[in-house]
């Protein structure tokens, strides 16, 4: 269960930071620093920022699209 909570927290933090600063201005190092975890810990769950963005799209945005259909 902790794995899922950490992954969700990474996605939540990323979304917040992307909204505040634009995704192009946010790095995985900044995300991990905001979460107070090591960059290696973030890379354990996601290999790069693009994977984080893909997961946000696949897990969060497609659910919203399905809900409004």
PDB file of N, CA and C in Angstrom:
ATOM      1  N   UNK A   1       0.808  -1.206   0.000  1.00  0.00           N
ATOM      2  CA  UNK A   1       0.000   0.000   0.000  1.00  0.00           C
ATOM      3  C   UNK A   1       0.847   1.265   0.000  1.00  0.00           C
ATOM      4  N   UNK A   2       1.970   1.284   0.695  1.00  0.00           N
ATOM      5  CA  UNK A   2       2.804   2.472   0.722  1.00  0.00           C
ATOM      6  C   UNK A   2       3.267   2.855  -0.678  1.00  0.00           C
ATOM      7  N   UNK A   3       3.553   1.859  -1.512  1.00  0.00           N
ATOM      8  CA  UNK A   3       3.969   2.132  -2.883  1.00  0.00           C
ATOM      9  C   UNK A   3       2.913   2.955  -3.603  1.00  0.00           C
ATOM     10  N   UNK A   4       1.655   2.561  -3.504  1.00  0.00           N
ATOM     11  CA  UNK A   4       0.582   3.292  -4.175  1.00  0.00           C
ATOM     12  C   UNK A   4       0.432   4.699  -3.619  1.00  0.00           C
ATOM     13  N   UNK A   5       0.583   4.871  -2.302  1.00  0.00           N
ATOM     14  CA  UNK A   5       0.474   6.199  -1.704  1.00  0.00           C
ATOM     15  C   UNK A   5       1.591   7.105  -2.192  1.00  0.00           C
ATOM     16  N   UNK A   6       2.792   6.572  -2.287  1.00  0.00           N
ATOM     17  CA  UNK A   6       3.918   7.368  -2.765  1.00  0.00           C
ATOM     18  C   UNK A   6       3.714   7.751  -4.219  1.00  0.00           C
ATOM     19  N   UNK A   7       3.288   6.811  -5.037  1.00  0.00           N
ATOM     20  CA  UNK A   7       3.035   7.108  -6.454  1.00  0.00           C
ATOM     21  C   UNK A   7       1.961   8.182  -6.593  1.00  0.00           C
ATOM     22  N   UNK A   8       0.899   8.076  -5.821  1.00  0.00           N
ATOM     23  CA  UNK A   8      -0.177   9.063  -5.869  1.00  0.00           C
ATOM     24  C   UNK A   8       0.325  10.431  -5.411  1.00  0.00           C
ATOM     25  N   UNK A   9       1.150  10.444  -4.386  1.00  0.00           N
ATOM     26  CA  UNK A   9       1.691  11.714  -3.892  1.00  0.00           C
ATOM     27  C   UNK A   9       2.597  12.356  -4.950  1.00  0.00           C
ATOM     28  N   UNK A  10       3.374  11.553  -5.653  1.00  0.00           N
ATOM     29  CA  UNK A  10       4.209  12.081  -6.737  1.00  0.00           C
ATOM     30  C   UNK A  10       3.322  12.712  -7.812  1.00  0.00           C
ATOM     31  N   UNK A  11       2.263  12.038  -8.196  1.00  0.00           N
ATOM     32  CA  UNK A  11       1.353  12.583  -9.209  1.00  0.00           C
ATOM     33  C   UNK A  11       0.669  13.850  -8.707  1.00  0.00           C
ATOM     34  N   UNK A  12       0.189  13.840  -7.475  1.00  0.00           N
ATOM     35  CA  UNK A  12      -0.473  15.022  -6.910  1.00  0.00           C
ATOM     36  C   UNK A  12       0.473  16.218  -6.859  1.00  0.00           C
ATOM     37  N   UNK A  13       1.689  15.971  -6.384  1.00  0.00           N
ATOM     38  CA  UNK A  13       2.685  17.042  -6.290  1.00  0.00           C
ATOM     39  C   UNK A  13       3.039  17.556  -7.681  1.00  0.00           C
ATOM     40  N   UNK A  14       3.193  16.647  -8.626  1.00  0.00           N
ATOM     41  CA  UNK A  14       3.525  17.044  -9.996  1.00  0.00           C
ATOM     42  C   UNK A  14       2.431  17.911 -10.595  1.00  0.00           C
ATOM     43  N   UNK A  15       1.196  17.505 -10.445  1.00  0.00           N
ATOM     44  CA  UNK A  15       0.072  18.280 -10.987  1.00  0.00           C
ATOM     45  C   UNK A  15       0.067  19.682 -10.387  1.00  0.00           C
ATOM     46  N   UNK A  16       0.239  19.768  -9.078  1.00  0.00           N
ATOM     47  CA  UNK A  16       0.251  21.073  -8.417  1.00  0.00           C
ATOM     48  C   UNK A  16       1.384  21.943  -8.961  1.00  0.00           C
ATOM     49  N   UNK A  17       2.577  21.364  -9.047  1.00  0.00           N
ATOM     50  CA  UNK A  17       3.724  22.131  -9.528  1.00  0.00           C
ATOM     51  C   UNK A  17       3.588  22.501 -11.002  1.00  0.00           C
ATOM     52  N   UNK A  18       3.057  21.594 -11.818  1.00  0.00           N
ATOM     53  CA  UNK A  18       2.843  21.885 -13.235  1.00  0.00           C
ATOM     54  C   UNK A  18       1.847  23.046 -13.384  1.00  0.00           C
ATOM     55  N   UNK A  19       0.811  23.052 -12.563  1.00  0.00           N
ATOM     56  CA  UNK A  19      -0.178  24.126 -12.619  1.00  0.00           C
ATOM     57  C   UNK A  19       0.407  25.455 -12.167  1.00  0.00           C
ATOM     58  N   UNK A  20       1.291  25.417 -11.173  1.00  0.00           N
ATOM     59  CA  UNK A  20       1.900  26.640 -10.653  1.00  0.00           C
ATOM     60  C   UNK A  20       2.950  27.210 -11.595  1.00  0.00           C
ATOM     61  N   UNK A  21       3.776  26.334 -12.192  1.00  0.00           N
ATOM     62  CA  UNK A  21       4.962  26.803 -12.922  1.00  0.00           C
ATOM     63  C   UNK A  21       5.013  26.394 -14.383  1.00  0.00           C
ATOM     64  N   UNK A  22       4.067  25.639 -14.869  1.00  0.00           N
ATOM     65  CA  UNK A  22       4.073  25.003 -16.193  1.00  0.00           C
ATOM     66  C   UNK A  22       5.008  23.798 -16.177  1.00  0.00           C
ATOM     67  N   UNK A  23       4.571  22.743 -16.802  1.00  0.00           N
ATOM     68  CA  UNK A  23       5.320  21.478 -16.802  1.00  0.00           C
ATOM     69  C   UNK A  23       6.731  21.645 -17.348  1.00  0.00           C
ATOM     70  N   UNK A  24       6.889  22.497 -18.349  1.00  0.00           N
ATOM     71  CA  UNK A  24       8.213  22.668 -18.954  1.00  0.00           C
ATOM     72  C   UNK A  24       9.220  23.310 -17.999  1.00  0.00           C
ATOM     73  N   UNK A  25       8.733  23.943 -16.941  1.00  0.00           N
ATOM     74  CA  UNK A  25       9.606  24.607 -15.972  1.00  0.00           C
ATOM     75  C   UNK A  25       9.821  23.798 -14.696  1.00  0.00           C
ATOM     76  N   UNK A  26       9.351  22.560 -14.680  1.00  0.00           N
ATOM     77  CA  UNK A  26       9.458  21.725 -13.481  1.00  0.00           C
ATOM     78  C   UNK A  26      10.264  20.478 -13.831  1.00  0.00           C
ATOM     79  N   UNK A  27      11.225  20.150 -12.984  1.00  0.00           N
ATOM     80  CA  UNK A  27      12.032  18.946 -13.199  1.00  0.00           C
ATOM     81  C   UNK A  27      11.688  17.895 -12.136  1.00  0.00           C
ATOM     82  N   UNK A  28      12.109  16.687 -12.392  1.00  0.00           N
ATOM     83  CA  UNK A  28      11.895  15.626 -11.394  1.00  0.00           C
ATOM     84  C   UNK A  28      12.662  15.934 -10.114  1.00  0.00           C
ATOM     85  N   UNK A  29      13.798  16.585 -10.231  1.00  0.00           N
ATOM     86  CA  UNK A  29      14.565  16.971  -9.036  1.00  0.00           C
ATOM     87  C   UNK A  29      13.768  17.968  -8.203  1.00  0.00           C
ATOM     88  N   UNK A  30      13.100  18.913  -8.861  1.00  0.00           N
ATOM     89  CA  UNK A  30      12.270  19.874  -8.140  1.00  0.00           C
ATOM     90  C   UNK A  30      11.071  19.196  -7.482  1.00  0.00           C
ATOM     91  N   UNK A  31      10.474  18.245  -8.180  1.00  0.00           N
ATOM     92  CA  UNK A  31       9.339  17.501  -7.614  1.00  0.00           C
ATOM     93  C   UNK A  31       9.790  16.745  -6.372  1.00  0.00           C
ATOM     94  N   UNK A  32      10.901  16.035  -6.475  1.00  0.00           N
ATOM     95  CA  UNK A  32      11.387  15.263  -5.326  1.00  0.00           C
ATOM     96  C   UNK A  32      11.771  16.187  -4.173  1.00  0.00           C
ATOM     97  N   UNK A  33      12.366  17.344  -4.468  1.00  0.00           N
ATOM     98  CA  UNK A  33      12.729  18.291  -3.408  1.00  0.00           C
ATOM     99  C   UNK A  33      11.481  18.809  -2.698  1.00  0.00           C
ATOM    100  N   UNK A  34      10.442  19.118  -3.460  1.00  0.00           N
ATOM    101  CA  UNK A  34       9.189  19.588  -2.878  1.00  0.00           C
ATOM    102  C   UNK A  34       8.574  18.533  -1.965  1.00  0.00           C
ATOM    103  N   UNK A  35       8.746  17.272  -2.343  1.00  0.00           N
ATOM    104  CA  UNK A  35       8.197  16.166  -1.552  1.00  0.00           C
ATOM    105  C   UNK A  35       9.112  15.760  -0.394  1.00  0.00           C
ATOM    106  N   UNK A  36      10.334  16.316  -0.395  1.00  0.00           N
ATOM    107  CA  UNK A  36      11.338  15.953   0.608  1.00  0.00           C
ATOM    108  C   UNK A  36      11.722  14.474   0.527  1.00  0.00           C
ATOM    109  N   UNK A  37      11.867  14.010  -0.736  1.00  0.00           N
ATOM    110  CA  UNK A  37      12.377  12.661  -0.981  1.00  0.00           C
ATOM    111  C   UNK A  37      13.579  12.801  -1.916  1.00  0.00           C
ATOM    112  N   UNK A  38      14.380  11.773  -2.011  1.00  0.00           N
ATOM    113  CA  UNK A  38      15.535  11.835  -2.907  1.00  0.00           C
ATOM    114  C   UNK A  38      15.066  11.669  -4.354  1.00  0.00           C
ATOM    115  N   UNK A  39      15.814  12.243  -5.303  1.00  0.00           N
ATOM    116  CA  UNK A  39      15.472  12.009  -6.706  1.00  0.00           C
ATOM    117  C   UNK A  39      15.458  10.518  -7.045  1.00  0.00           C
ATOM    118  N   UNK A  40      16.355   9.752  -6.437  1.00  0.00           N
ATOM    119  CA  UNK A  40      16.384   8.312  -6.678  1.00  0.00           C
ATOM    120  C   UNK A  40      15.097   7.633  -6.265  1.00  0.00           C
ATOM    121  N   UNK A  41      14.488   8.124  -5.194  1.00  0.00           N
ATOM    122  CA  UNK A  41      13.218   7.564  -4.740  1.00  0.00           C
ATOM    123  C   UNK A  41      12.138   7.824  -5.782  1.00  0.00           C
ATOM    124  N   UNK A  42      12.116   9.029  -6.345  1.00  0.00           N
ATOM    125  CA  UNK A  42      11.142   9.324  -7.397  1.00  0.00           C
ATOM    126  C   UNK A  42      11.401   8.436  -8.608  1.00  0.00           C
ATOM    127  N   UNK A  43      12.676   8.265  -8.980  1.00  0.00           N
ATOM    128  CA  UNK A  43      13.016   7.439 -10.143  1.00  0.00           C
ATOM    129  C   UNK A  43      12.701   5.961  -9.919  1.00  0.00           C
ATOM    130  N   UNK A  44      12.566   5.550  -8.680  1.00  0.00           N
ATOM    131  CA  UNK A  44      12.151   4.173  -8.389  1.00  0.00           C
ATOM    132  C   UNK A  44      10.745   3.935  -8.948  1.00  0.00           C
ATOM    133  N   UNK A  45       9.905   4.956  -8.883  1.00  0.00           N
ATOM    134  CA  UNK A  45       8.512   4.833  -9.322  1.00  0.00           C
ATOM    135  C   UNK A  45       8.294   5.262 -10.770  1.00  0.00           C
ATOM    136  N   UNK A  46       9.020   6.301 -11.205  1.00  0.00           N
ATOM    137  CA  UNK A  46       8.853   6.841 -12.559  1.00  0.00           C
ATOM    138  C   UNK A  46      10.236   7.104 -13.141  1.00  0.00           C
ATOM    139  N   UNK A  47      10.462   6.675 -14.367  1.00  0.00           N
ATOM    140  CA  UNK A  47      11.800   6.778 -14.952  1.00  0.00           C
ATOM    141  C   UNK A  47      12.172   8.198 -15.373  1.00  0.00           C
ATOM    142  N   UNK A  48      11.172   9.050 -15.620  1.00  0.00           N
ATOM    143  CA  UNK A  48      11.455  10.438 -16.008  1.00  0.00           C
ATOM    144  C   UNK A  48      10.159  11.259 -15.940  1.00  0.00           C
ATOM    145  N   UNK A  49      10.282  12.548 -16.207  1.00  0.00           N
ATOM    146  CA  UNK A  49       9.120  13.437 -16.127  1.00  0.00           C
ATOM    147  C   UNK A  49       8.065  13.064 -17.155  1.00  0.00           C
ATOM    148  N   UNK A  50       8.493  12.626 -18.318  1.00  0.00           N
ATOM    149  CA  UNK A  50       7.531  12.248 -19.352  1.00  0.00           C
ATOM    150  C   UNK A  50       6.648  11.092 -18.881  1.00  0.00           C
ATOM    151  N   UNK A  51       7.231  10.144 -18.149  1.00  0.00           N
ATOM    152  CA  UNK A  51       6.434   9.041 -17.621  1.00  0.00           C
ATOM    153  C   UNK A  51       5.435   9.545 -16.586  1.00  0.00           C
ATOM    154  N   UNK A  52       5.839  10.501 -15.766  1.00  0.00           N
ATOM    155  CA  UNK A  52       4.917  11.103 -14.800  1.00  0.00           C
ATOM    156  C   UNK A  52       3.747  11.737 -15.548  1.00  0.00           C
ATOM    157  N   UNK A  53       4.043  12.496 -16.583  1.00  0.00           N
ATOM    158  CA  UNK A  53       2.997  13.158 -17.371  1.00  0.00           C
ATOM    159  C   UNK A  53       2.074  12.131 -18.020  1.00  0.00           C
ATOM    160  N   UNK A  54       2.657  11.064 -18.577  1.00  0.00           N
ATOM    161  CA  UNK A  54       1.832   9.994 -19.180  1.00  0.00           C
ATOM    162  C   UNK A  54       0.900   9.375 -18.146  1.00  0.00           C
ATOM    163  N   UNK A  55       1.421   9.121 -16.960  1.00  0.00           N
ATOM    164  CA  UNK A  55       0.584   8.514 -15.911  1.00  0.00           C
ATOM    165  C   UNK A  55      -0.525   9.462 -15.483  1.00  0.00           C
ATOM    166  N   UNK A  56      -0.205  10.751 -15.373  1.00  0.00           N
ATOM    167  CA  UNK A  56      -1.243  11.734 -15.041  1.00  0.00           C
ATOM    168  C   UNK A  56      -2.338  11.675 -16.107  1.00  0.00           C
ATOM    169  N   UNK A  57      -1.936  11.669 -17.360  1.00  0.00           N
ATOM    170  CA  UNK A  57      -2.918  11.623 -18.449  1.00  0.00           C
ATOM    171  C   UNK A  57      -3.734  10.337 -18.399  1.00  0.00           C
ATOM    172  N   UNK A  58      -3.040   9.196 -18.308  1.00  0.00           N
ATOM    173  CA  UNK A  58      -3.728   7.901 -18.360  1.00  0.00           C
ATOM    174  C   UNK A  58      -4.600   7.643 -17.143  1.00  0.00           C
ATOM    175  N   UNK A  59      -4.128   8.019 -15.964  1.00  0.00           N
ATOM    176  CA  UNK A  59      -4.850   7.677 -14.740  1.00  0.00           C
ATOM    177  C   UNK A  59      -5.829   8.753 -14.295  1.00  0.00           C
ATOM    178  N   UNK A  60      -5.558   9.996 -14.610  1.00  0.00           N
ATOM    179  CA  UNK A  60      -6.395  11.078 -14.112  1.00  0.00           C
ATOM    180  C   UNK A  60      -7.251  11.694 -15.202  1.00  0.00           C
ATOM    181  N   UNK A  61      -6.646  12.034 -16.316  1.00  0.00           N
ATOM    182  CA  UNK A  61      -7.384  12.750 -17.362  1.00  0.00           C
ATOM    183  C   UNK A  61      -8.368  11.848 -18.097  1.00  0.00           C
ATOM    184  N   UNK A  62      -8.009  10.603 -18.351  1.00  0.00           N
ATOM    185  CA  UNK A  62      -8.941   9.722 -19.059  1.00  0.00           C
ATOM    186  C   UNK A  62     -10.148   9.413 -18.186  1.00  0.00           C
ATOM    187  N   UNK A  63      -9.968   9.382 -16.869  1.00  0.00           N
ATOM    188  CA  UNK A  63     -11.100   9.170 -15.973  1.00  0.00           C
ATOM    189  C   UNK A  63     -12.061  10.363 -16.008  1.00  0.00           C
ATOM    190  N   UNK A  64     -11.507  11.563 -16.100  1.00  0.00           N
ATOM    191  CA  UNK A  64     -12.350  12.759 -16.187  1.00  0.00           C
ATOM    192  C   UNK A  64     -13.109  12.746 -17.508  1.00  0.00           C
ATOM    193  N   UNK A  65     -12.429  12.413 -18.597  1.00  0.00           N
ATOM    194  CA  UNK A  65     -13.080  12.359 -19.917  1.00  0.00           C
ATOM    195  C   UNK A  65     -14.206  11.333 -19.933  1.00  0.00           C
ATOM    196  N   UNK A  66     -13.988  10.174 -19.324  1.00  0.00           N
ATOM    197  CA  UNK A  66     -15.014   9.130 -19.270  1.00  0.00           C
ATOM    198  C   UNK A  66     -16.199   9.574 -18.446  1.00  0.00           C
ATOM    199  N   UNK A  67     -15.944  10.317 -17.383  1.00  0.00           N
ATOM    200  CA  UNK A  67     -16.980  10.764 -16.482  1.00  0.00           C
ATOM    201  C   UNK A  67     -17.907  11.767 -17.179  1.00  0.00           C
ATOM    202  N   UNK A  68     -17.342  12.615 -18.039  1.00  0.00           N
ATOM    203  CA  UNK A  68     -18.132  13.649 -18.691  1.00  0.00           C
ATOM    204  C   UNK A  68     -18.800  13.178 -19.974  1.00  0.00           C
ATOM    205  N   UNK A  69     -18.518  11.971 -20.393  1.00  0.00           N
ATOM    206  CA  UNK A  69     -19.082  11.469 -21.659  1.00  0.00           C
ATOM    207  C   UNK A  69     -20.546  11.117 -21.522  1.00  0.00           C
TER     208      UNK A  69
END
